[in-house]
Short mmCIF file of N, CA and C in Angstrom, two decimals:
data_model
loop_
_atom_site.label_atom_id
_atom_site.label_comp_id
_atom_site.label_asym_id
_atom_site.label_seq_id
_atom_site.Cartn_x
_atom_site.Cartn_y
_atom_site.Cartn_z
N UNK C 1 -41.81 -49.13 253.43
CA UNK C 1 -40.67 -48.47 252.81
C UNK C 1 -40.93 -48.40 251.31
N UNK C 2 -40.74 -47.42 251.25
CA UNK C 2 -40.73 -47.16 249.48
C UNK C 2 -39.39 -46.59 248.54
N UNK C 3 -38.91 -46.96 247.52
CA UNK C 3 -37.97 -46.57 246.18
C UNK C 3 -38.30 -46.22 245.25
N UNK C 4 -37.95 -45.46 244.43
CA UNK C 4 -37.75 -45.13 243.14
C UNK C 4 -36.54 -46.13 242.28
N UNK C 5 -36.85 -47.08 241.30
CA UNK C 5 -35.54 -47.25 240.61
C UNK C 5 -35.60 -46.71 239.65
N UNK C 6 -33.99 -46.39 239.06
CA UNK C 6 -33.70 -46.13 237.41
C UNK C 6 -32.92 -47.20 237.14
N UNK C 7 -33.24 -47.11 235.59
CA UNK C 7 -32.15 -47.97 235.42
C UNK C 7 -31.06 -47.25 234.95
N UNK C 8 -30.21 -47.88 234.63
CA UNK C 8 -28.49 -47.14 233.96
C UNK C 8 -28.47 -47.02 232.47
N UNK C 9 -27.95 -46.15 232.27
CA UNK C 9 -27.69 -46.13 230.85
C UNK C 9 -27.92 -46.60 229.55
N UNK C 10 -28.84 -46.62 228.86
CA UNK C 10 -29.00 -47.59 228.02
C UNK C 10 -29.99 -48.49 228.22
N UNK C 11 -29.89 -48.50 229.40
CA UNK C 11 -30.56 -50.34 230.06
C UNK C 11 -31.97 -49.84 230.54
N UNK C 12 -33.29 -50.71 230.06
CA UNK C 12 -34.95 -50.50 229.77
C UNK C 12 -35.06 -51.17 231.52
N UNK C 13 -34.20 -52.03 231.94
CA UNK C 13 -34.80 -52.57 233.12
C UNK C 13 -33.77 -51.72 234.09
N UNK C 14 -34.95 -51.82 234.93
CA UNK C 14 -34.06 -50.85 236.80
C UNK C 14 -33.74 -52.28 237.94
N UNK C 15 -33.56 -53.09 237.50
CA UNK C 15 -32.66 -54.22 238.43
C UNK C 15 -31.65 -53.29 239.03
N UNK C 16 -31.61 -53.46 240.44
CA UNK C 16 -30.81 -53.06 240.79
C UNK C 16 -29.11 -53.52 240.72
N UNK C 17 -29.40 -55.16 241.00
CA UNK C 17 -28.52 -55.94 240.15
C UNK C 17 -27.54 -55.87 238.58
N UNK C 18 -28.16 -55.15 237.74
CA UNK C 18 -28.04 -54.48 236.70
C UNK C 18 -27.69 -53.75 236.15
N UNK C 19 -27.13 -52.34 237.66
CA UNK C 19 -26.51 -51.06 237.41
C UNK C 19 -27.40 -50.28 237.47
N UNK C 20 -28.47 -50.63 237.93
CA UNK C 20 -29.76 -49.73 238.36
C UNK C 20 -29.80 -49.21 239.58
N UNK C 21 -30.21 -47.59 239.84
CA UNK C 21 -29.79 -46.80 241.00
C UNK C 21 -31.28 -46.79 241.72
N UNK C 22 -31.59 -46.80 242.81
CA UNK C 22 -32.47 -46.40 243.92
C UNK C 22 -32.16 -45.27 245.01
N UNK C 23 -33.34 -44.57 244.87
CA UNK C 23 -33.66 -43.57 246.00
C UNK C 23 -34.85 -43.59 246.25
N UNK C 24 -34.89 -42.90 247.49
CA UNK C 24 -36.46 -42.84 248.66
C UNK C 24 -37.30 -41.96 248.10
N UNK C 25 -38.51 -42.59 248.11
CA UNK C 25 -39.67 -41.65 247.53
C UNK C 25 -40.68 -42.23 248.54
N UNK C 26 -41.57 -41.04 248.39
CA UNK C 26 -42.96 -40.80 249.05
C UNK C 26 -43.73 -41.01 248.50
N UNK C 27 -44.59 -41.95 248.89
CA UNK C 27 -45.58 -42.58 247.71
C UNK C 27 -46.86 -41.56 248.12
N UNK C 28 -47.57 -41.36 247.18
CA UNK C 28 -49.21 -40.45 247.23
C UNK C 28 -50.07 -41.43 247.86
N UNK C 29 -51.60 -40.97 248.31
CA UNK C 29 -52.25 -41.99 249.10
C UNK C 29 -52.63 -42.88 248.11
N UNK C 30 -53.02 -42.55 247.14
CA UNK C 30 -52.97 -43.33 245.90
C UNK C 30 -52.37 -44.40 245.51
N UNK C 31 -50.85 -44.29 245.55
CA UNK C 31 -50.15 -45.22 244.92
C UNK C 31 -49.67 -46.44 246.22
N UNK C 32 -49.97 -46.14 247.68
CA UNK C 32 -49.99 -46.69 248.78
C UNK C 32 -51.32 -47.27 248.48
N UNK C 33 -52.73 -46.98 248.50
CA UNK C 33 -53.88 -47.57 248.21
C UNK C 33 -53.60 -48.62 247.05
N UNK C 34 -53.20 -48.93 246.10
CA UNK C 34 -53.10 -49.42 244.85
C UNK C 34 -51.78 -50.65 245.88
N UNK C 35 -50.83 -50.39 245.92
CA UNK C 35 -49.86 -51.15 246.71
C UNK C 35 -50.52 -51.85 247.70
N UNK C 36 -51.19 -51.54 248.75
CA UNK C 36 -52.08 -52.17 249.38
C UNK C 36 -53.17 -53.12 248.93
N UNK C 37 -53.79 -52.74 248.04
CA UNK C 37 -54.99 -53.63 246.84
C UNK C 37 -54.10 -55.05 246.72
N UNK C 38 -53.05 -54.33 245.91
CA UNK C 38 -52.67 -55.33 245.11
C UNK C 38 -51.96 -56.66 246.37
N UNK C 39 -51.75 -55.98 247.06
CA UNK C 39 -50.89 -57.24 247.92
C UNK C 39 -52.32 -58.38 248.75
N UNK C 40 -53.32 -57.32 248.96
CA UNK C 40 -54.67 -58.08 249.41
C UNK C 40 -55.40 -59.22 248.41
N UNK C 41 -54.87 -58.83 247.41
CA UNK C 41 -55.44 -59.07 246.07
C UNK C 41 -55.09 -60.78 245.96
N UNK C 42 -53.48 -60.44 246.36
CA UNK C 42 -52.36 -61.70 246.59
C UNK C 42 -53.03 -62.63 247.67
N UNK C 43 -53.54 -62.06 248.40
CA UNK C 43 -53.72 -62.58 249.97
C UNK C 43 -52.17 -62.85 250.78
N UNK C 44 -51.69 -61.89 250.62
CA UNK C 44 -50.42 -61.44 251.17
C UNK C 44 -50.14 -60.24 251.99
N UNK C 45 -49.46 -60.96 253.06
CA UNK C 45 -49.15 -59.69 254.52
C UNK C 45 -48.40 -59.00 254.21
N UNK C 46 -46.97 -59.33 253.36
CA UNK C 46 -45.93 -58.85 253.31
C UNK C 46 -45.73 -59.37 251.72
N UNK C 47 -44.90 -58.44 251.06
CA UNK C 47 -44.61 -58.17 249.96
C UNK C 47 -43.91 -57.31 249.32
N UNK C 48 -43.46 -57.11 247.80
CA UNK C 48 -42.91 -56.20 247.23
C UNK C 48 -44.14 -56.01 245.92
N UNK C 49 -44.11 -54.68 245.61
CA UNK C 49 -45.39 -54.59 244.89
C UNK C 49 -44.52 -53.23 244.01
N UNK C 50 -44.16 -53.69 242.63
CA UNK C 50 -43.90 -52.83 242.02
C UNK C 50 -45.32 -51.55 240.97
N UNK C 51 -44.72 -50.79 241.38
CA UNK C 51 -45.76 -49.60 240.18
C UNK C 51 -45.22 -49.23 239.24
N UNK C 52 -45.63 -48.12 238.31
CA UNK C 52 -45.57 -47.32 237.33
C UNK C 52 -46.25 -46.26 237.74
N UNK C 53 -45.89 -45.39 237.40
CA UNK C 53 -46.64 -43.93 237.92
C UNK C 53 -46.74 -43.52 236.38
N UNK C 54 -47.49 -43.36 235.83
CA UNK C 54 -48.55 -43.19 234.79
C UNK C 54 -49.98 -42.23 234.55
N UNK C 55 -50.04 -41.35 233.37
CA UNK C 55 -50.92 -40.48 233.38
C UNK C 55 -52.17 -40.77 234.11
N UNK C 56 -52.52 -42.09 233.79
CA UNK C 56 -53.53 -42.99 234.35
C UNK C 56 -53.66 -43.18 235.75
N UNK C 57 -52.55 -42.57 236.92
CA UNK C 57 -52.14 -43.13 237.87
C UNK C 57 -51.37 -44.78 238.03
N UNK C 58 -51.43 -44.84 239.50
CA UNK C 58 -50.21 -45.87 239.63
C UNK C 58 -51.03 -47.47 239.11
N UNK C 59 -49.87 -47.95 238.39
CA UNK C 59 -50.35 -49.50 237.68
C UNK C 59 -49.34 -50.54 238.41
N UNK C 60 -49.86 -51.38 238.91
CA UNK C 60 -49.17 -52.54 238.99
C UNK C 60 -48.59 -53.21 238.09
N UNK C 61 -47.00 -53.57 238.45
CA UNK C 61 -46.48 -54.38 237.52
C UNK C 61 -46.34 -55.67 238.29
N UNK C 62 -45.87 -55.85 239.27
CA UNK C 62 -45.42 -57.06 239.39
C UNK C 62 -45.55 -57.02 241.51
N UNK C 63 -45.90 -58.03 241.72
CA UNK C 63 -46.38 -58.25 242.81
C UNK C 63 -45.21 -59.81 243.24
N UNK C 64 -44.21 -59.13 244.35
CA UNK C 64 -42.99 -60.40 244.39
C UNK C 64 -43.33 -60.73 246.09
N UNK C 65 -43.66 -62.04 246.41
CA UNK C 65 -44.26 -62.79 247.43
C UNK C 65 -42.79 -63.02 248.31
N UNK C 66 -41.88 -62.87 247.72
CA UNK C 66 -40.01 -63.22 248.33
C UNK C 66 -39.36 -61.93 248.16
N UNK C 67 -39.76 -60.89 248.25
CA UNK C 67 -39.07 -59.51 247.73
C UNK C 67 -37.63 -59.78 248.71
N UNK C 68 -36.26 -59.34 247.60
CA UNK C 68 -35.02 -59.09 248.17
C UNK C 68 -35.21 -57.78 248.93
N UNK C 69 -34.77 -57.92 250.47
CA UNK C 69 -34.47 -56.30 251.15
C UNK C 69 -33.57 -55.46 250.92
N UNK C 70 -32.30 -56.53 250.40
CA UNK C 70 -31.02 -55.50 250.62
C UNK C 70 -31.19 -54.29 249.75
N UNK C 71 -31.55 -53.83 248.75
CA UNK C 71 -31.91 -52.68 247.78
C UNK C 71 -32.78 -51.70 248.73
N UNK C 72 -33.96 -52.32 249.41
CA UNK C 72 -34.86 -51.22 249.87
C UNK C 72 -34.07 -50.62 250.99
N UNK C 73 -33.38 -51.66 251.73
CA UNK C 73 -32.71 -51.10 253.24
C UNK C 73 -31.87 -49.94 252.99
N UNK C 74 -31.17 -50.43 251.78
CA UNK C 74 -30.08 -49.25 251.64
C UNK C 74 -30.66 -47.97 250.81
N UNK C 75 -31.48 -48.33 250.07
CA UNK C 75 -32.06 -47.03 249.70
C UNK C 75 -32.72 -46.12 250.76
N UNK C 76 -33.63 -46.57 251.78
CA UNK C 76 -34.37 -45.80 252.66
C UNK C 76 -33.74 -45.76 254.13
N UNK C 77 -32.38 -46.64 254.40
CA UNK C 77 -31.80 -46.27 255.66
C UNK C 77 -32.84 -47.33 256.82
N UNK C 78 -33.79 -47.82 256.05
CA UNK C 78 -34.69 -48.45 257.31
C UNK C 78 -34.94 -49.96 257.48
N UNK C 79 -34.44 -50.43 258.52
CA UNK C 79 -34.68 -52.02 258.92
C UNK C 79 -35.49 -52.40 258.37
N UNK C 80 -36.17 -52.67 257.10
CA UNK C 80 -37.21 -53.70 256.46
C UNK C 80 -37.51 -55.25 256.91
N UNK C 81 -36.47 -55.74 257.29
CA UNK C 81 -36.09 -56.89 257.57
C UNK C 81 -37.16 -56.91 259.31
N UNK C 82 -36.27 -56.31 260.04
CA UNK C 82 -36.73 -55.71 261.76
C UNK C 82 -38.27 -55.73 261.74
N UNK C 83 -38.70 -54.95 260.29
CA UNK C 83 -40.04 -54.09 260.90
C UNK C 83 -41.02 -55.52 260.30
N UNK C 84 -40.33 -56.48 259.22
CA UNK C 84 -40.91 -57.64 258.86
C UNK C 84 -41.33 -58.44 260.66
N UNK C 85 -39.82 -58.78 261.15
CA UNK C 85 -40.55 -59.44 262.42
C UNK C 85 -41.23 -59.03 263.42
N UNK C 86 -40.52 -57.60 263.55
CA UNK C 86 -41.95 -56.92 264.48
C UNK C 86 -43.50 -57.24 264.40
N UNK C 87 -44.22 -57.14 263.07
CA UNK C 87 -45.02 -57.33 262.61
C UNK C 87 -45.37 -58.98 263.06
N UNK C 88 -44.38 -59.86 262.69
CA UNK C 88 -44.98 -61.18 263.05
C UNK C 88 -44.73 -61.29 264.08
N UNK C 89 -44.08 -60.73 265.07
CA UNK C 89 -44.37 -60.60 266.99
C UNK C 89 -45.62 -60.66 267.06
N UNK C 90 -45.96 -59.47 266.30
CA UNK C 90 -47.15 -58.42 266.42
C UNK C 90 -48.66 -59.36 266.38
N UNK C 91 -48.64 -60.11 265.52
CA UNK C 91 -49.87 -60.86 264.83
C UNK C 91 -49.74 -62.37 264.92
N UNK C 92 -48.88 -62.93 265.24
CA UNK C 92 -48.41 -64.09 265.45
C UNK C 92 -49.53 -64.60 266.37
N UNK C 93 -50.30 -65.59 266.23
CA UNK C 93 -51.27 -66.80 267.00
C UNK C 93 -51.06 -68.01 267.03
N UNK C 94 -50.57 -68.18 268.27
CA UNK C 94 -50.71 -70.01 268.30
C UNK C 94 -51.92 -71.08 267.53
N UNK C 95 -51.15 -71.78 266.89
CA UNK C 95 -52.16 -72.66 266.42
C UNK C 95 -53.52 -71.85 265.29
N UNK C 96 -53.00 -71.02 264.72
CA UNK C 96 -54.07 -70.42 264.22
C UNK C 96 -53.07 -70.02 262.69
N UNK C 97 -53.23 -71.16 261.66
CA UNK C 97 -52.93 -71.12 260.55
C UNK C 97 -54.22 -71.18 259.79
N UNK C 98 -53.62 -71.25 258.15
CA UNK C 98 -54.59 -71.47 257.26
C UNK C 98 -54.20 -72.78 256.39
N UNK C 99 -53.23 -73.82 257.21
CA UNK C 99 -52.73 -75.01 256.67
C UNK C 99 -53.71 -75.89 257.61
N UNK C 100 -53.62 -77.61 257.43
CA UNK C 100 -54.26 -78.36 257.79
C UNK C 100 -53.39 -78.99 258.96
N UNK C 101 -52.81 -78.72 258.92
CA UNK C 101 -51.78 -79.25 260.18
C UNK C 101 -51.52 -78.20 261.40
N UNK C 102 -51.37 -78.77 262.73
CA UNK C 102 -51.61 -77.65 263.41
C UNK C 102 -51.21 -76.56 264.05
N UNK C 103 -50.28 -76.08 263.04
CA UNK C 103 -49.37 -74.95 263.03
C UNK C 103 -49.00 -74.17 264.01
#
């Protein structure tokens, strides 16, 4: 799922918290490639991976390991939350962590 934020009036940050508005955008293969990097980068399955869309193309700003859903759900209409556990249905292995205990 992907957003666009603005922020409100005046205000340099797009917190949504803040009075900052979100809508659904289509990210380029580009700025999905770069979003993808960066979360691999993390060594992270799941994430929030903010950009900048920039002459330069898309820049990472900030890469959040706990991303809040409620902003993305309601911006894009789509279970974020759902498609999180699907995914760990999906890939889920007994006993097959990367901790020392036997998960």
């Amino acid at each position: 799922a992907a957003m666009k934020r603005q922020g409100a009036e005046g205000e340099f940050r797009s917190n949504l918290h803040r009075g900052g508005s979100a809508t659904v955008v289509k990210l380029s293969k580009e700025e999905r490639d770069t979003a993808i990097m960066a979360a691999k980068a993390m060594g992270l399955n799941m994430c929030g991976v903010d950009l900048l869309r920039s002459q330069h193309g898309p820049m990472v700003m900030e890469v959040n390991s706990s991303p809040g859903l409620e902003g993305i759900e309601a911006a894009t209409g789509q279970n974020v939350a759902g498609m999180v556990f699907e995914f760990l249905e999906k890939n889920a292995k007994p006993n097959n962590t990367k901790t020392r205990g036997r998960g």
